Structure formats: structure tokens, C-alpha cells
Amino acid sequence: MIKHFTSSACKFLTLVLVFALTSFTSHAQEISKDAAAISAGQALFNANCKACHRVHQKLVGPALAGVYDRTPSIDWIKSFVKNSSAVIASGDAYAVKLYNDNNKTQMTAFSSFKDEDIMNILAYVKSETDKGPEKQPDAGVQPAGGAQAAAGEGAPSAYLNVILVGMIIILILLLVVLGFLVTALKRFLDQKTLSEEDKDIVEPAVTTGSIFRSRGFVFVVVFITAALGFKAVINGLYSVGVQQGYAPKQPIAFSHKIHAGQYEIDCKYCHIGVMKNKSATIPSVNICMNCHNQIKSGTITGEAEIGKIVKAYETKKPIEWVRIHNLPDLAYFNHAQHVNVAGVECQTCHGPIETMDVVRQHSLLTMGWCIDCHRKTDVNTKGNAYYDNLVEIHNKTKKTPMKVEDIGGLECSKCHY
Ligand code: HEC
Ligand code: HEC
Ligand code: HEC
Ligand code: HEC
Ligand code: HEC
Ligand code: HEC
């Protein structure tokens, strides 16, 4: 009877397991693992989707890792990518919930995409999903804010924590050893007959009060307080002049989330200096007016904020934007060198600007931050004849790819006038 029961339970469990496994992987099975499909997909993804999606990170749209497992079907993805508003309008429950969960942000329609294009993109997304998130993210592409601690100048406070914990452990160990000594001594004394006077010394009436007044206790408290105070002071000193997270209020409520995110206006359309010059430049009122002589009212702020642009244009008074990123005069930083020559993405240094209503400083902008990246980053030598010689010399002496530090990226004079 029992045997019969266990064997049928076994069958049932196997069935459930098989069912769970197949339903879990069935969508993903259709997706190609072919390298050509993956690289075609990557190109399409970078050109069309990257403005709003990453594989492992939420941007304007959801992170796409494993999307083929959570959406109703592969066909659903095809229709959604070709025309998401049609799918949402059809009342599809998954699509409607997704749309609402994403603040009703409209995804671009890719009506000219073939099924094959979308399958290639999924092949790329799946290969990235299987790889998992990058272990060692470079200076920039991390969720905003605190996660930055791993980079550069976060180290001192990490060391201090370790030292502090180490000291506390040593203290506790000392107390334990002392405790052992005391019990051992007591045992030893117990075996002897003591005079009344000696007994008083060996077995004092231990009260809570006497513990609090004991030298050891006072020492421990003073020590911990002093160590914490010391740590706070050091932390304070290290963050002098560091403005990570700085996000001042601007004279006009300009939103990168609307312009660069929702409407996908290219960063270079407004920050015109970025490919040729040291400075990226803040757009003049004229650039705003290219669009805002037509668009006079915003969905969120109505005419109030756009009205200020028109007023500045008519009175020829420049808008007084508050500067956010600001290196001291002693340091030299050039945008064209990083964006144009090296091909570093804006987001690597500035974070997901296209999701920010108010721009905030994403990176530390300390010397350690610059140096850290110059140590880690390969020089982009592709199609740049200037580097051919250097690469040849480099490859003769070293096995690792040529990093920025190998072309002088750590020399003081490169960054300091
Ligand atoms: C303008 C920004 C934008 C672009 C560009 C964009 N998407 Fe989206 N995508 C979204 C948003 C926002 C959502 C969430 C649904 C919604 O709000 O409509 C989404 C949802 C999705 C979903 C469903 C995700 C889920 O969790 O179920 C898929 C799949 C998807 N997008 C694929 C793509 C592909 C492929 C491309 C490029 C060909 C692309 N998207 C380009 C913004 C965008
Ligand atoms: C429609 C024009 C426009 C577009 C497109 C645009 N920006 Fe901006 N950006 C501005 C304006 C105006 C400011 C100044 C006001 C502010 O800080 O929000 C600014 C400020 C910034 C700042 C801070 C500057 C400082 O004071 O330190 C950064 C960084 C930045 N933009 C990066 C980007 C990136 C990256 C993109 C593309 C993803 C982009 N911008 C797209 C107009 C634009
Ligand atoms: C390439 C076109 C384009 C340019 C250039 C442009 N904008 Fe806009 N802007 C838009 C669009 C589209 C909207 C959305 C209007 C809506 O909400 O329906 C918008 C909305 C706004 C809003 C209102 C947001 C809201 O919803 O209330 C403000 C404020 C604004 N822009 C400021 C600026 C400033 C300042 C500049 C110049 C630095 C600028 N824009 C440049 C296209 C542009
Ligand atoms: C390698 C890191 C890095 C990259 C990549 C980068 N920036 Fe910057 N950006 C900086 C630093 C550092 C500053 C502060 C410069 C200063 O104060 O002299 C800055 C300042 C700015 C400013 C305000 C001051 C100015 O130069 O006008 C804007 C706007 C800006 N960046 C936009 C962009 C845009 C747009 C991109 C991409 C096309 C980009 N940045 C790419 C590091 C970077
Ligand atoms: C995201 C990585 C990254 C960050 C952060 C970064 N750089 Fe760079 N930097 C590069 C790369 C890559 C190059 C190589 C460009 C080339 O091929 O010429 C470079 C080159 C340079 C050069 C030219 C070096 C040479 O030998 O020609 C200078 C100067 C420089 N960076 C200054 C800075 C300063 C100052 C900062 C900090 C405010 C900084 N960089 C932050 C990646 C970075
Ligand atoms: C890759 C660029 C880069 C290189 C190389 C570099 N520095 Fe710096 N340095 C900076 C930046 C950026 C700052 C400003 C940091 C800040 O404001 O926190 C700075 C700041 C400083 C300061 C001011 C004190 C401080 O920490 O704010 C001194 C002193 C200094 N650097 C010395 C040097 C010396 C000496 C060398 C050569 C061994 C060197 N730097 C190499 C980028 C660099």
C-alpha cells in the first residue's frame, strides 16, 4: 500500500518537474544561439533599443534579461516591438500592466522590423542574459548613486571599516582570554584554604554597578567612541570638494527624461561641442527654439516653463543654468578626446542622464576616478592609423591589450597644466 503510494507520488512529482521545466524553457528554445544572429542582433539593439533598454538594468524601459520567459509568447514580443500601442490598445492584460508599471511611457514602434530582426535581437538578449550581469562594471554604467563606492576614492572608508571591525574583534578576544584566566585562577584558589581577608579580595560582591565602573569597561567605551569619531573625521576629509549626487534646481524645469529619453533627441543635438571640443557646452536658447517655437505647452508644466524659454529668446537674455559638473582649474579634461577618439559613452561618466528629470552628478570626478579608468580601459585603436605604430611596439613588450596608462594616461602633465 505504502509502496504503491510512494511510486505514484514519484510519478506525479516527475510529471510536475517535467512540466515545469518545459514550460520554463519552451519560449527560449526558439531563440538562436548562432554567433551571426547574435552579432546582427547586437547591432540592431545598439542602434534602436539601447536608448531605452539595457539587458541587465532598467532604463526608460524594463531590463530585457529573460524577457522571452516572462512575456506571453515570442509572437507577443514580435507584435509588441512592431507596434506596442496597438497591443496595449487591444486590452492585452500583460501589455496594459507593463505600460502602467512603466509610468505609461510609450515605446517607439518599429513597424519596419522583420520577424527575423526581432529574433536576432532576442538572440543577442539571450546570450547576454546567459552571460549574466558584468562582474566588474566600469566607472559609469551602474544604477545611480551609492553603488559608486566601489570606485576610486571609496577605498579609504572601506579600509577603515575593516580596521575598526578588526580592532573590535581583538578587544573581544582579549576579554575572553582574560575571562579564562580569571576562572582558572579562581579554581586554583578554591582548592586552597584562604583567610577571611583574602576571601574578600578573591570573591568581591560583583554588582552591575561595579562592572560599569570597572576600568576595562570604561576603556572599551572610550575606545569605541574615539574610533567612530576618528572614522567620521577621515570620511569628512575625503569628501571635501566631492560633489557626487549634486543636483541643483535649474531656472527652467528642463527634463532629460522627456527630451533625451522619451523623444530620443541625440545628446549631440544640444551639446554641440562634445565631438570637437574640450567642453560639451550647454545649448543656447536658439537650439531650444528650433522646437519650442512650435511646441508652446508641455504635458506636465503647461505653458509656464516653456514660456520662460520664449521670454529669454525675445529679451535676448541667456538662461542662467546652474553648472553641475565642475573640475578645479588645475585639471584638464577634454570631451572630444574621450567621446570622439576613445568612443566612451556619455553614460559611462554621466550615468543614465536620459532617465533624469533633474541632472545629478553621477561620478566622483576625483583624480582617483580618472586614474582608475585609465588603468582599466583599453585604448580604442580601431581605424585610427595614429595608433598602428604604438600598438606594434606595445605588443612586442606586453601581452595585455594597450591601456590608457600605456600611452601616458597616468602622467601628471597630461591632466595638469
Ligand atoms: C523610447 C524608448 C524605447 C525604445 C527605443 C525601445 N523600447 Fe522597448 N520598452 C519601452 C518601454 C517604456 C517599455 C515598457 C512598456 C511600455 O511602457 O509601453 C518597453 C517594453 C519592451 C518589451 C517588453 C518588456 C517586458 O518586460 O515584458 C520588450 C520585449 C521591448 N520593449 C523590446 C524592445 C526592443 C527590441 C527595442 C528595439 C528594437 C525597444 N524595445 C526599443 C521603451 C522603449
Ligand atoms: C534638448 C536639449 C538637450 C539634450 C537632447 C540633452 N541635453 Fe544635456 N543638458 C541640456 C540643458 C539645457 C542642460 C542644462 C540644464 C540641466 O542641467 O538640466 C543640460 C545639462 C547636461 C549635463 C550637466 C551639465 C553640467 O552643468 O554639469 C550633462 C552631463 C548632460 N546634459 C548630458 C547629456 C547627455 C548625456 C545627453 C544625451 C543622453 C543629453 N545631455 C541630452 C540640454 C540637453
Ligand atoms: C528637438 C526638439 C526639442 C528641442 C530642441 C527642445 N525641446 Fe523641449 N520639448 C520637446 C518636446 C517634444 C516636448 C514635450 C511636449 C509635451 O509634453 O507634449 C518638450 C517639452 C519641454 C518642456 C515642458 C515639459 C513638460 O512636460 O511640462 C520644457 C520646460 C522644455 N521642453 C524645455 C526645453 C529647453 C529649455 C530646451 C533647450 C535647452 C528644449 N526644451 C529643447 C522638444 C524639444
Ligand atoms: C570620460 C568621462 C566623460 C564622458 C565620456 C563624457 N563626459 Fe561630460 N563631463 C565629464 C567631466 C569630467 C566633466 C566636467 C568638466 C569640467 O568641469 O571641466 C563633464 C562635463 C559635462 C558637461 C558640462 C560642462 C561642459 O563641458 O560643457 C556637459 C554638458 C557634458 N559633460 C555632457 C556630456 C555629453 C553629452 C557626453 C556624451 C556625448 C559626455 N559629456 C561624455 C566627463 C565625461
Ligand atoms: C570611462 C573611462 C575614463 C574616465 C573616467 C576618464 N578617462 Fe581620460 N581617457 C580615457 C580613454 C579611453 C583615453 C584614451 C583616449 C585616446 O585614445 O587618445 C583617455 C585619455 C585621456 C587623456 C589623454 C592621455 C594621452 O596620453 O593622450 C587625458 C589628458 C585624460 N584622458 C584626462 C582625463 C581626466 C582629467 C579624467 C577625469 C576628470 C579622465 N580622463 C577620466 C578614459 C577615461
Ligand atoms: C588622468 C588625469 C590625472 C592625472 C594623470 C593626474 N591627475 Fe592630479 N588631479 C586630476 C583631477 C581631475 C584632479 C581634481 C580632483 C578633485 O577635484 O577632487 C586632480 C587633483 C590633483 C591635486 C589637488 C589635490 C586634490 O587631490 O584635489 C594634486 C596635488 C594632484 N592632482 C597631483 C597630481 C600628480 C603629482 C600627478 C602625477 C603623479 C597627477 N596629479 C596626475 C587628474 C589627474
PDB file of N, CA, C and O in Angstrom, residues 50-52 54 57-60 140-145 148 256-257 260-261 346-363:
ATOM      1  N   LYS A  50      18.858  50.580 -27.442  1.00  0.00           N
ATOM      2  CA  LYS A  50      19.737  50.911 -26.326  1.00  0.00           C
ATOM      3  C   LYS A  50      19.396  52.249 -25.681  1.00  0.00           C
ATOM      4  O   LYS A  50      19.710  52.463 -24.516  1.00  0.00           O
ATOM      5  N   ALA A  51      18.766  53.124 -26.463  1.00  0.00           N
ATOM      6  CA  ALA A  51      18.375  54.408 -25.890  1.00  0.00           C
ATOM      7  C   ALA A  51      17.471  54.190 -24.673  1.00  0.00           C
ATOM      8  O   ALA A  51      17.484  54.986 -23.745  1.00  0.00           O
ATOM      9  N   CYS A  52      16.705  53.118 -24.681  1.00  0.00           N
ATOM     10  CA  CYS A  52      15.749  52.902 -23.590  1.00  0.00           C
ATOM     11  C   CYS A  52      15.964  51.611 -22.813  1.00  0.00           C
ATOM     12  O   CYS A  52      15.422  51.455 -21.718  1.00  0.00           O
ATOM     13  N   ARG A  54      18.478  48.279 -21.397  1.00  0.00           N
ATOM     14  CA  ARG A  54      19.703  47.524 -21.221  1.00  0.00           C
ATOM     15  C   ARG A  54      19.265  46.098 -20.906  1.00  0.00           C
ATOM     16  O   ARG A  54      18.112  45.869 -20.547  1.00  0.00           O
ATOM     17  N   GLN A  57      19.682  46.013 -16.748  1.00  0.00           N
ATOM     18  CA  GLN A  57      19.439  47.190 -15.936  1.00  0.00           C
ATOM     19  C   GLN A  57      18.215  47.906 -16.470  1.00  0.00           C
ATOM     20  O   GLN A  57      18.041  48.018 -17.681  1.00  0.00           O
ATOM     21  N   LYS A  58      17.368  48.391 -15.569  1.00  0.00           N
ATOM     22  CA  LYS A  58      16.205  49.135 -16.009  1.00  0.00           C
ATOM     23  C   LYS A  58      16.644  50.520 -16.441  1.00  0.00           C
ATOM     24  O   LYS A  58      17.446  51.155 -15.764  1.00  0.00           O
ATOM     25  N   LEU A  59      16.136  50.962 -17.607  1.00  0.00           N
ATOM     26  CA  LEU A  59      16.448  52.320 -18.040  1.00  0.00           C
ATOM     27  C   LEU A  59      15.101  53.019 -18.221  1.00  0.00           C
ATOM     28  O   LEU A  59      14.331  53.088 -17.296  1.00  0.00           O
ATOM     29  N   VAL A  60      14.785  53.488 -19.423  1.00  0.00           N
ATOM     30  CA  VAL A  60      13.444  54.005 -19.663  1.00  0.00           C
ATOM     31  C   VAL A  60      12.477  52.819 -19.664  1.00  0.00           C
ATOM     32  O   VAL A  60      11.400  52.844 -19.074  1.00  0.00           O
ATOM     33  N   GLY A 140      31.129  53.856 -15.014  1.00  0.00           N
ATOM     34  CA  GLY A 140      29.847  54.517 -15.161  1.00  0.00           C
ATOM     35  C   GLY A 140      28.595  53.694 -15.076  1.00  0.00           C
ATOM     36  O   GLY A 140      27.763  53.936 -14.220  1.00  0.00           O
ATOM     37  N   VAL A 141      28.415  52.713 -15.967  1.00  0.00           N
ATOM     38  CA  VAL A 141      27.075  52.181 -16.180  1.00  0.00           C
ATOM     39  C   VAL A 141      26.592  51.367 -14.994  1.00  0.00           C
ATOM     40  O   VAL A 141      26.537  50.157 -15.030  1.00  0.00           O
ATOM     41  N   GLN A 142      26.252  52.049 -13.936  1.00  0.00           N
ATOM     42  CA  GLN A 142      25.694  51.407 -12.777  1.00  0.00           C
ATOM     43  C   GLN A 142      24.457  52.181 -12.421  1.00  0.00           C
ATOM     44  O   GLN A 142      24.320  53.323 -12.785  1.00  0.00           O
ATOM     45  N   PRO A 143      23.569  51.512 -11.683  1.00  0.00           N
ATOM     46  CA  PRO A 143      22.444  52.299 -11.221  1.00  0.00           C
ATOM     47  C   PRO A 143      22.983  53.498 -10.454  1.00  0.00           C
ATOM     48  O   PRO A 143      24.026  53.400  -9.818  1.00  0.00           O
ATOM     49  N   ALA A 144      22.268  54.584 -10.505  1.00  0.00           N
ATOM     50  CA  ALA A 144      22.766  55.832  -9.957  1.00  0.00           C
ATOM     51  C   ALA A 144      23.121  55.726  -8.491  1.00  0.00           C
ATOM     52  O   ALA A 144      22.659  54.840  -7.796  1.00  0.00           O
ATOM     53  N   GLY A 145      23.950  56.668  -8.045  1.00  0.00           N
ATOM     54  CA  GLY A 145      24.124  56.868  -6.623  1.00  0.00           C
ATOM     55  C   GLY A 145      25.121  55.956  -5.955  1.00  0.00           C
ATOM     56  O   GLY A 145      26.175  55.687  -6.468  1.00  0.00           O
ATOM     57  N   GLN A 148      28.467  53.527  -6.431  1.00  0.00           N
ATOM     58  CA  GLN A 148      29.750  54.047  -6.867  1.00  0.00           C
ATOM     59  C   GLN A 148      30.862  53.763  -5.872  1.00  0.00           C
ATOM     60  O   GLN A 148      32.026  53.790  -6.229  1.00  0.00           O
ATOM     61  N   HIS A 256      15.795  65.906 -18.998  1.00  0.00           N
ATOM     62  CA  HIS A 256      16.456  64.994 -19.936  1.00  0.00           C
ATOM     63  C   HIS A 256      15.610  63.755 -20.160  1.00  0.00           C
ATOM     64  O   HIS A 256      15.689  63.116 -21.198  1.00  0.00           O
ATOM     65  N   LYS A 257      14.801  63.410 -19.161  1.00  0.00           N
ATOM     66  CA  LYS A 257      13.969  62.206 -19.307  1.00  0.00           C
ATOM     67  C   LYS A 257      12.983  62.392 -20.467  1.00  0.00           C
ATOM     68  O   LYS A 257      12.762  61.478 -21.245  1.00  0.00           O
ATOM     69  N   ALA A 260      15.803  63.545 -23.941  1.00  0.00           N
ATOM     70  CA  ALA A 260      16.749  62.526 -24.394  1.00  0.00           C
ATOM     71  C   ALA A 260      16.145  61.131 -24.252  1.00  0.00           C
ATOM     72  O   ALA A 260      16.466  60.236 -25.023  1.00  0.00           O
ATOM     73  N   GLY A 261      15.257  60.931 -23.286  1.00  0.00           N
ATOM     74  CA  GLY A 261      14.644  59.620 -23.068  1.00  0.00           C
ATOM     75  C   GLY A 261      13.443  59.412 -23.963  1.00  0.00           C
ATOM     76  O   GLY A 261      13.502  58.730 -24.980  1.00  0.00           O
ATOM     77  N   CYS A 346      28.592  58.694 -23.177  1.00  0.00           N
ATOM     78  CA  CYS A 346      28.301  59.714 -22.165  1.00  0.00           C
ATOM     79  C   CYS A 346      27.910  59.047 -20.838  1.00  0.00           C
ATOM     80  O   CYS A 346      28.317  59.481 -19.767  1.00  0.00           O
ATOM     81  N   GLN A 347      27.108  57.985 -20.952  1.00  0.00           N
ATOM     82  CA  GLN A 347      26.549  57.366 -19.744  1.00  0.00           C
ATOM     83  C   GLN A 347      27.616  56.743 -18.850  1.00  0.00           C
ATOM     84  O   GLN A 347      27.407  56.597 -17.647  1.00  0.00           O
ATOM     85  N   THR A 348      28.752  56.363 -19.452  1.00  0.00           N
ATOM     86  CA  THR A 348      29.813  55.767 -18.638  1.00  0.00           C
ATOM     87  C   THR A 348      30.256  56.750 -17.563  1.00  0.00           C
ATOM     88  O   THR A 348      30.542  56.366 -16.440  1.00  0.00           O
ATOM     89  N   CYS A 349      30.303  58.019 -17.887  1.00  0.00           N
ATOM     90  CA  CYS A 349      30.729  59.020 -16.910  1.00  0.00           C
ATOM     91  C   CYS A 349      29.553  59.751 -16.265  1.00  0.00           C
ATOM     92  O   CYS A 349      29.618  60.119 -15.103  1.00  0.00           O
ATOM     93  N   HIS A 350      28.492  59.964 -17.044  1.00  0.00           N
ATOM     94  CA  HIS A 350      27.396  60.789 -16.523  1.00  0.00           C
ATOM     95  C   HIS A 350      26.210  59.986 -16.022  1.00  0.00           C
ATOM     96  O   HIS A 350      25.247  60.558 -15.522  1.00  0.00           O
ATOM     97  N   GLY A 351      26.250  58.654 -16.190  1.00  0.00           N
ATOM     98  CA  GLY A 351      25.130  57.839 -15.735  1.00  0.00           C
ATOM     99  C   GLY A 351      23.952  57.946 -16.684  1.00  0.00           C
ATOM    100  O   GLY A 351      24.044  58.557 -17.748  1.00  0.00           O
ATOM    101  N   PRO A 352      22.820  57.345 -16.307  1.00  0.00           N
ATOM    102  CA  PRO A 352      21.663  57.305 -17.205  1.00  0.00           C
ATOM    103  C   PRO A 352      20.947  58.646 -17.260  1.00  0.00           C
ATOM    104  O   PRO A 352      19.839  58.800 -16.751  1.00  0.00           O
ATOM    105  N   ILE A 353      21.603  59.643 -17.891  1.00  0.00           N
ATOM    106  CA  ILE A 353      21.066  61.000 -17.990  1.00  0.00           C
ATOM    107  C   ILE A 353      19.651  60.985 -18.594  1.00  0.00           C
ATOM    108  O   ILE A 353      18.783  61.761 -18.195  1.00  0.00           O
ATOM    109  N   GLU A 354      19.442  60.083 -19.566  1.00  0.00           N
ATOM    110  CA  GLU A 354      18.165  60.068 -20.279  1.00  0.00           C
ATOM    111  C   GLU A 354      17.015  59.597 -19.390  1.00  0.00           C
ATOM    112  O   GLU A 354      15.874  59.519 -19.839  1.00  0.00           O
ATOM    113  N   THR A 355      17.289  59.262 -18.148  1.00  0.00           N
ATOM    114  CA  THR A 355      16.198  58.902 -17.229  1.00  0.00           C
ATOM    115  C   THR A 355      16.022  59.966 -16.146  1.00  0.00           C
ATOM    116  O   THR A 355      15.214  59.807 -15.252  1.00  0.00           O
ATOM    117  N   MET A 356      16.821  61.046 -16.237  1.00  0.00           N
ATOM    118  CA  MET A 356      16.799  62.017 -15.141  1.00  0.00           C
ATOM    119  C   MET A 356      15.918  63.218 -15.481  1.00  0.00           C
ATOM    120  O   MET A 356      16.103  63.847 -16.509  1.00  0.00           O
ATOM    121  N   ASP A 357      14.981  63.526 -14.602  1.00  0.00           N
ATOM    122  CA  ASP A 357      14.237  64.767 -14.768  1.00  0.00           C
ATOM    123  C   ASP A 357      15.142  65.935 -14.393  1.00  0.00           C
ATOM    124  O   ASP A 357      15.124  66.975 -15.035  1.00  0.00           O
ATOM    125  N   VAL A 358      15.925  65.737 -13.323  1.00  0.00           N
ATOM    126  CA  VAL A 358      16.904  66.749 -12.919  1.00  0.00           C
ATOM    127  C   VAL A 358      18.279  66.089 -12.993  1.00  0.00           C
ATOM    128  O   VAL A 358      18.470  65.021 -12.417  1.00  0.00           O
ATOM    129  N   VAL A 359      19.225  66.717 -13.706  1.00  0.00           N
ATOM    130  CA  VAL A 359      20.550  66.112 -13.840  1.00  0.00           C
ATOM    131  C   VAL A 359      21.245  66.096 -12.486  1.00  0.00           C
ATOM    132  O   VAL A 359      21.187  67.073 -11.737  1.00  0.00           O
ATOM    133  N   ARG A 360      21.857  64.955 -12.163  1.00  0.00           N
ATOM    134  CA  ARG A 360      22.689  64.922 -10.956  1.00  0.00           C
ATOM    135  C   ARG A 360      24.064  64.378 -11.325  1.00  0.00           C
ATOM    136  O   ARG A 360      24.212  63.632 -12.295  1.00  0.00           O
ATOM    137  N   GLN A 361      25.070  64.775 -10.580  1.00  0.00           N
ATOM    138  CA  GLN A 361      26.426  64.303 -10.836  1.00  0.00           C
ATOM    139  C   GLN A 361      26.517  62.838 -10.440  1.00  0.00           C
ATOM    140  O   GLN A 361      26.372  62.497  -9.276  1.00  0.00           O
ATOM    141  N   HIS A 362      26.811  61.993 -11.418  1.00  0.00           N
ATOM    142  CA  HIS A 362      26.773  60.553 -11.203  1.00  0.00           C
ATOM    143  C   HIS A 362      28.109  60.031 -10.685  1.00  0.00           C
ATOM    144  O   HIS A 362      28.151  59.160  -9.831  1.00  0.00           O
ATOM    145  N   SER A 363      29.226  60.557 -11.211  1.00  0.00           N
ATOM    146  CA  SER A 363      30.538  60.029 -10.853  1.00  0.00           C
ATOM    147  C   SER A 363      31.236  60.931  -9.844  1.00  0.00           C
ATOM    148  O   SER A 363      30.828  62.067  -9.633  1.00  0.00           O
TER     149      SER A 363
END
